Amino acid sequence: MTDLAEIEMIRDSARAFVPPGGDLVRIRGLRFGEAGFDPAIYRQMAEMGWLMLRLPEEEGGLGLGMRAYCALAAVLGAGLVPEPLIHANLAVRLLGAGVGDAVLAGTRIVLPAWQAGFDGLDLAAGVTGAAGGLSGEKRFVYQAAGADAFLVTGAEGGWLVEAGAEGVSLECEGTQDGGHFGSLRLAGVSAERIDLIDPAAALDEAALATSAYLLGVAETAFEMTLDYLRVRKQFDKPIGSFQSLQHRATDLKMQLALLRAGVDMAAGALDAGVDDARRSALVSQVKVRAADTAMLVAREAVQMHGAIGFTDEHDVGLFVRKAMTLANQFGSAAFHRRRFAAMQPYAAA
C-alpha cells in the first residue's frame, strides 16, 4: 500500500517532465518523428525508478501500489508525454525479476508485442513457437520503432525478440497524435521461451494506468476550454457567461470528477488485493468511463473553442488527438462493457 506522501512525491517527480504553463514545444517537436519519443527523456524516467514501480521490492523494484502508478500516469497524460512508459511497465511486469538491469535503467527499451487483433485483452493470439522458430504477427505495438527488443506473447508464454534479429520485420503506421503503431512480423525467429508472470493482472493494471493517463488528458483539455470561455467574447461578454455553455461545462466537470473517483477507487481496490474477477470488473468499469469521458471532453473542447479548435496550431487539438489515439488501448469501451456484463455477480454490484 502506498501512502499519500509517496503519491505526492510521485506527482512532483512527474511534473518535472510536464512544463508549467502548458508549454508543448517538446511534444510538438517529437510528433511524426521516427521513434515518436525521446530516448534520453525515457532514460531519465527510468532513473526516477518509474520502470520499477510495480516490480516487488524482493525482485529489485520499488513495490509501489496502483494508486502511485495512476497518479504518475495522470500527470503524464496532462502533459501529453509520449514516452511509452505504460507499455514498458507492462513488459517489466510480465518479465519480473528476469527483466535485466539495462531495461530498468532505460538503456535498453523493451516493449510488449501482445496484441494480434483490434480489440480485447488476448495475449495468446497471433504467434506460435513451433520447432521451426517463432512465427506470426503482432499488431498495434505502441511506439514500436523506438524499441531495442520486443516481448512477444503467445499461448506458450513469451519470447524476448531483438528488433534487428533475423526473420523480424516491422511496419509502422502513424497515428493522429503524431506517434505510431507497429505491426511486428516474425518468420522462424530463434528465441528462448519465457514464462510470463500473471498476464491477466498485468493487462488489467496497464488498462487502469491508461485510464489514468486519459484522465490527465481530459482534465487539461477541460481547463484549457474553461480558460478560453473566460477570455473569448461575443456581444461584449465572455462566452463563459452564457448559460448554455455553463451547463455543458458543469456536465463535463461532473464526468471528470466521476472518472477521477473511479480511477482512485479501482487503484485502491487493486492495492488491497481484491480477487481476480473483482479486479477485472473494476478495471472494465473505469476503462469504459475513461474512454467515454475523454472523447466527450475532446468533442466539447473542440466545439466550445469554435473553428480554432479544429486547427492543428491550437494546443487543444493535440489533446483531442491523444484522446482519439488512446481511447481504445488495452480494450475499447465496447469490449470492456461486454466483459463487465459477462461478470456475474459483479455486473450487478
Coordinates of C-alpha atoms in Angstrom, one line a residue:
M1 CA 0.0 0.0 0.0
T2 CA 1.3 3.4 -0.9
D3 CA 0.7 6.3 1.5
L4 CA -0.4 9.8 0.4
A5 CA 3.1 11.3 0.9
E6 CA 4.6 8.8 -1.5
I7 CA 1.9 9.5 -4.1
E8 CA 2.5 13.3 -3.9
M9 CA 6.3 12.6 -4.3
I10 CA 5.5 10.6 -7.5
R11 CA 3.3 13.5 -8.8
D12 CA 6.1 16.0 -8.1
S13 CA 8.7 13.9 -9.9
A14 CA 6.3 13.6 -12.9
R15 CA 5.8 17.3 -13.1
A16 CA 9.5 17.7 -13.9
F17 CA 8.6 16.3 -17.3
V18 CA 5.4 18.3 -17.7
P19 CA 6.4 22.0 -18.3
P20 CA 4.4 24.6 -16.3
G21 CA 2.0 26.7 -18.2
G22 CA 1.2 24.0 -20.7
D23 CA 4.3 24.5 -22.9
L24 CA 4.0 21.8 -25.5
V25 CA 7.1 22.7 -27.7
R26 CA 8.8 19.4 -26.9
I27 CA 5.7 17.4 -27.7
R28 CA 5.2 19.2 -31.0
G29 CA 8.8 18.6 -31.9
L30 CA 8.6 14.9 -31.4
R31 CA 5.4 14.3 -33.4
F32 CA 5.8 12.2 -36.5
G33 CA 9.5 11.5 -35.8
E34 CA 10.9 8.0 -36.3
A35 CA 10.7 6.9 -32.7
G36 CA 7.8 9.2 -31.7
F37 CA 9.5 9.9 -28.3
D38 CA 12.8 11.0 -26.8
P39 CA 15.1 8.0 -25.7
A40 CA 17.1 10.4 -23.5
I41 CA 13.9 11.5 -21.6
Y42 CA 12.9 7.9 -21.4
R43 CA 16.2 7.1 -19.6
Q44 CA 15.6 10.0 -17.2
M45 CA 12.2 8.5 -16.4
A46 CA 13.9 5.1 -15.7
E47 CA 16.4 6.8 -13.5
M48 CA 13.5 8.1 -11.4
G49 CA 12.6 4.5 -10.8
W50 CA 9.4 4.6 -12.9
L51 CA 10.0 1.2 -14.6
M52 CA 10.3 -0.4 -11.1
L53 CA 7.0 0.9 -9.7
R54 CA 5.2 -2.4 -10.0
L55 CA 8.2 -4.7 -9.5
P56 CA 8.2 -6.1 -6.0
E57 CA 11.0 -5.0 -3.6
E58 CA 12.3 -8.5 -3.3
E59 CA 12.8 -8.5 -7.1
G60 CA 14.7 -5.2 -7.1
G61 CA 11.8 -2.9 -7.7
L62 CA 10.0 -0.2 -5.7
G63 CA 6.9 -2.3 -4.9
L64 CA 4.6 0.7 -5.0
G65 CA 0.9 0.4 -5.5
M66 CA -1.5 1.2 -8.3
R67 CA -2.5 4.4 -6.7
A68 CA 1.0 5.7 -7.1
Y69 CA 1.2 4.3 -10.7
C70 CA -2.1 6.0 -11.6
A71 CA -1.1 9.3 -10.0
L72 CA 2.0 9.2 -12.2
A73 CA 0.1 8.3 -15.4
A74 CA -2.4 11.2 -14.8
V75 CA 0.3 13.8 -14.6
L76 CA 2.0 12.4 -17.7
G77 CA -1.4 12.5 -19.5
A78 CA -1.9 16.1 -18.5
G79 CA 1.4 16.9 -20.4
L80 CA 0.8 14.5 -23.4
V81 CA 4.1 12.8 -22.6
P82 CA 4.7 10.4 -25.5
E83 CA 7.3 8.1 -23.9
P84 CA 5.8 4.6 -23.8
L85 CA 6.1 4.2 -20.0
I86 CA 2.9 2.2 -19.5
H87 CA 3.8 -0.3 -22.2
A88 CA 7.4 -0.6 -20.9
N89 CA 6.0 -1.2 -17.5
L90 CA 3.7 -3.9 -18.9
A91 CA 6.8 -5.7 -20.2
V92 CA 8.6 -5.4 -16.9
R93 CA 5.6 -6.6 -15.0
L94 CA 5.3 -9.7 -17.3
L95 CA 9.1 -10.5 -17.1
G96 CA 9.5 -9.9 -13.3
A97 CA 13.0 -10.4 -11.8
G98 CA 14.4 -11.6 -15.1
V99 CA 13.9 -8.2 -16.8
G100 CA 17.5 -7.2 -16.6
D101 CA 19.3 -4.1 -15.2
A102 CA 19.7 -2.4 -18.6
V103 CA 15.9 -2.4 -19.1
L104 CA 15.3 -0.9 -15.7
A105 CA 17.9 1.7 -16.3
G106 CA 16.3 2.7 -19.6
T107 CA 19.3 2.0 -21.7
R108 CA 17.5 -1.0 -23.3
I109 CA 13.9 -0.4 -24.4
V110 CA 11.7 -3.5 -24.4
L111 CA 8.1 -3.0 -25.5
P112 CA 5.4 -5.7 -25.4
A113 CA 4.1 -7.1 -28.6
W114 CA 1.0 -8.7 -27.2
Q115 CA -2.0 -7.7 -29.4
A116 CA -3.0 -9.7 -32.6
G117 CA -6.4 -8.2 -33.3
F118 CA -8.0 -4.8 -33.0
D119 CA -9.7 -5.2 -29.6
G120 CA -9.7 -7.3 -26.4
L121 CA -7.0 -8.4 -24.0
D122 CA -5.8 -11.6 -25.6
L123 CA -2.1 -12.2 -25.1
A124 CA -2.1 -15.6 -26.8
A125 CA -3.2 -15.0 -30.4
G126 CA -1.0 -14.2 -33.4
V127 CA 2.2 -16.2 -33.0
T128 CA 3.3 -19.8 -32.5
G129 CA 6.6 -21.1 -31.2
A130 CA 6.9 -24.2 -33.2
A131 CA 10.1 -26.2 -33.8
G132 CA 11.0 -24.1 -36.8
G133 CA 11.1 -20.9 -34.7
L134 CA 8.7 -18.1 -33.7
S135 CA 6.3 -17.2 -36.5
G136 CA 3.3 -15.0 -36.8
E137 CA 2.3 -11.3 -36.4
K138 CA 1.6 -9.0 -33.6
R139 CA -0.1 -5.7 -34.3
F140 CA -0.6 -2.3 -32.6
V141 CA 2.8 -2.2 -30.9
Y142 CA 2.9 1.3 -29.4
Q143 CA 5.9 3.4 -30.5
A144 CA 7.5 0.2 -31.8
A145 CA 10.2 1.9 -33.9
G146 CA 11.9 3.1 -30.6
A147 CA 12.3 -0.4 -29.2
D148 CA 15.5 -2.3 -28.9
A149 CA 13.6 -5.6 -28.4
F150 CA 10.1 -6.9 -28.1
L151 CA 8.4 -9.1 -25.5
V152 CA 6.3 -11.2 -27.8
T153 CA 3.5 -13.1 -26.1
G154 CA 1.7 -16.3 -27.2
A155 CA -0.2 -19.3 -25.9
E156 CA 3.0 -20.9 -24.7
G157 CA 4.3 -17.9 -22.8
G158 CA 6.6 -15.1 -24.1
W159 CA 9.8 -14.6 -26.1
L160 CA 12.3 -11.8 -26.0
V161 CA 13.0 -10.9 -29.6
E162 CA 15.6 -8.4 -30.7
A163 CA 14.4 -5.7 -33.1
G164 CA 17.1 -6.5 -35.6
A165 CA 17.0 -10.3 -35.4
E166 CA 16.9 -12.4 -38.5
G167 CA 13.3 -13.1 -39.5
V168 CA 11.9 -9.9 -37.8
S169 CA 10.2 -7.1 -39.8
L170 CA 8.4 -4.1 -38.6
E171 CA 5.9 -1.9 -40.4
C172 CA 4.8 1.3 -38.7
E173 CA 1.7 3.4 -39.3
G174 CA 1.3 6.9 -38.0
T175 CA -1.4 7.9 -35.5
Q176 CA -3.4 11.0 -35.1
D177 CA -1.3 12.2 -32.1
G178 CA 2.0 12.0 -34.0
G179 CA 3.1 8.7 -32.7
H180 CA 2.7 5.3 -34.4
F181 CA 1.7 1.7 -34.0
G182 CA 3.9 -1.1 -35.4
S183 CA 3.0 -4.4 -37.0
L184 CA 5.7 -6.9 -36.0
R185 CA 6.1 -9.9 -38.3
L186 CA 8.1 -12.9 -37.4
A187 CA 9.2 -15.7 -39.7
G188 CA 11.0 -18.5 -38.0
V189 CA 12.7 -16.3 -35.4
S190 CA 15.0 -18.1 -33.0
A191 CA 14.1 -17.0 -29.4
E192 CA 14.0 -18.6 -26.0
R193 CA 10.6 -19.1 -24.4
I194 CA 10.0 -17.2 -21.1
D195 CA 7.3 -17.8 -18.5
L196 CA 5.1 -14.7 -18.1
I197 CA 4.1 -13.5 -14.6
D198 CA 0.3 -13.2 -14.0
P199 CA -0.6 -11.9 -17.5
A200 CA -4.3 -11.2 -16.7
A201 CA -3.4 -8.9 -13.8
A202 CA -0.6 -7.2 -15.8
L203 CA -3.0 -6.3 -18.6
D204 CA -5.6 -5.0 -16.1
E205 CA -3.0 -2.8 -14.5
A206 CA -2.0 -1.4 -17.9
A207 CA -5.6 -0.7 -18.7
L208 CA -6.1 1.1 -15.4
A209 CA -3.0 3.1 -15.9
T210 CA -4.2 4.1 -19.4
S211 CA -7.4 5.2 -17.9
A212 CA -5.5 7.5 -15.5
Y213 CA -3.5 8.8 -18.4
L214 CA -6.7 9.6 -20.3
L215 CA -8.0 11.3 -17.1
G216 CA -5.0 13.7 -17.2
V217 CA -5.6 14.3 -20.9
A218 CA -9.2 15.1 -20.4
E219 CA -8.7 17.3 -17.3
T220 CA -6.2 19.5 -19.1
A221 CA -8.3 19.8 -22.2
F222 CA -11.2 20.9 -19.9
E223 CA -9.1 23.5 -18.1
M224 CA -7.9 24.9 -21.4
T225 CA -11.6 25.1 -22.5
L226 CA -12.6 27.0 -19.3
D227 CA -9.7 29.5 -19.9
Y228 CA -11.0 30.1 -23.4
L229 CA -14.6 30.6 -22.2
R230 CA -13.3 33.3 -19.9
V231 CA -11.4 35.3 -22.5
R232 CA -13.4 34.8 -25.7
K233 CA -16.1 37.4 -26.1
Q234 CA -19.3 37.7 -28.1
F235 CA -21.7 40.7 -27.8
D236 CA -19.1 42.3 -25.4
K237 CA -19.5 39.4 -22.9
P238 CA -17.2 36.4 -22.2
I239 CA -18.9 33.4 -23.8
G240 CA -18.4 31.6 -20.5
S241 CA -21.2 33.8 -19.1
F242 CA -23.7 32.2 -21.5
Q243 CA -25.9 29.8 -19.5
S244 CA -26.0 27.0 -22.2
L245 CA -22.2 26.8 -22.2
Q246 CA -22.1 26.9 -18.4
H247 CA -24.4 23.9 -18.3
R248 CA -22.2 22.0 -20.7
A249 CA -19.1 22.8 -18.7
T250 CA -20.8 21.7 -15.5
D251 CA -21.6 18.4 -17.0
L252 CA -18.0 17.9 -18.1
K253 CA -16.7 18.8 -14.7
M254 CA -19.1 16.2 -13.1
Q255 CA -18.0 13.5 -15.6
L256 CA -14.3 14.2 -14.8
A257 CA -15.0 14.0 -11.1
L258 CA -16.7 10.7 -11.5
L259 CA -13.7 9.4 -13.6
R260 CA -11.2 10.6 -11.0
A261 CA -13.1 8.9 -8.2
G262 CA -13.4 5.7 -10.3
V263 CA -9.7 5.5 -11.0
D264 CA -8.8 6.1 -7.3
M265 CA -11.4 3.5 -6.2
A266 CA -10.2 0.9 -8.6
A267 CA -6.5 1.5 -7.8
G268 CA -7.2 1.3 -4.1
A269 CA -9.1 -2.0 -4.6
L270 CA -6.2 -3.5 -6.6
D271 CA -3.8 -2.4 -3.8
A272 CA -6.0 -4.1 -1.3
G273 CA -5.7 -7.4 -3.2
V274 CA -9.2 -8.0 -4.5
D275 CA -9.8 -11.3 -6.2
D276 CA -9.2 -11.6 -10.0
A277 CA -12.8 -11.3 -11.1
R278 CA -13.5 -8.2 -9.0
R279 CA -10.2 -6.7 -10.2
S280 CA -11.2 -7.2 -13.9
A281 CA -14.8 -5.9 -13.3
L282 CA -13.5 -2.7 -11.6
V283 CA -10.9 -2.1 -14.4
S284 CA -13.5 -2.6 -17.1
Q285 CA -15.9 -0.1 -15.3
V286 CA -13.1 2.5 -15.2
K287 CA -11.8 2.0 -18.7
V288 CA -15.3 2.4 -20.2
R289 CA -15.7 5.7 -18.3
A290 CA -12.2 6.9 -19.2
A291 CA -12.7 6.3 -22.9
D292 CA -16.2 7.8 -23.0
T293 CA -15.3 10.8 -20.8
A294 CA -12.1 11.6 -22.7
M295 CA -13.9 11.6 -26.0
L296 CA -16.8 13.6 -24.6
V297 CA -14.4 16.3 -23.3
A298 CA -12.5 16.2 -26.6
R299 CA -15.6 16.8 -28.6
E300 CA -16.9 19.6 -26.3
A301 CA -13.5 21.2 -26.2
V302 CA -13.4 21.5 -30.0
Q303 CA -17.0 22.8 -30.2
M304 CA -16.5 25.4 -27.4
H305 CA -13.3 26.7 -29.0
G306 CA -15.2 27.1 -32.3
A307 CA -13.3 27.0 -35.6
I308 CA -9.9 27.4 -33.9
G309 CA -10.4 24.1 -32.1
F310 CA -10.2 22.2 -35.3
T311 CA -6.8 23.6 -36.2
D312 CA -3.5 21.8 -35.6
E313 CA -1.9 25.0 -34.4
H314 CA -4.1 25.3 -31.3
D315 CA -2.9 23.2 -28.4
V316 CA -6.4 21.8 -27.6
G317 CA -6.2 19.9 -30.8
L318 CA -3.3 17.9 -29.5
F319 CA -5.3 16.7 -26.6
V320 CA -8.2 15.8 -28.8
R321 CA -5.8 13.7 -31.0
K322 CA -4.3 12.0 -28.0
A323 CA -7.7 11.0 -26.6
M324 CA -8.6 9.6 -30.0
T325 CA -5.4 7.5 -30.1
L326 CA -5.6 6.1 -26.6
A327 CA -9.3 5.6 -26.1
N328 CA -9.2 2.0 -27.4
Q329 CA -5.8 1.0 -26.0
F330 CA -6.0 -2.1 -23.7
G331 CA -9.6 -2.7 -24.7
S332 CA -12.2 -0.3 -26.2
A333 CA -15.2 0.8 -24.3
A334 CA -17.3 -1.7 -26.2
F335 CA -15.0 -4.6 -25.2
H336 CA -15.0 -3.6 -21.6
R337 CA -18.8 -3.2 -21.5
R338 CA -19.1 -6.8 -22.8
R339 CA -16.5 -8.1 -20.4
F340 CA -18.2 -6.4 -17.4
A341 CA -21.7 -7.6 -18.5
A342 CA -20.4 -11.1 -18.6
M343 CA -19.1 -10.9 -15.0
Q344 CA -21.7 -12.1 -12.5
P345 CA -22.3 -11.2 -9.8
Y346 CA -20.1 -8.2 -10.3
A347 CA -22.1 -6.7 -13.2
A348 CA -24.9 -6.2 -10.6
A349 CA -22.7 -4.7 -8.0

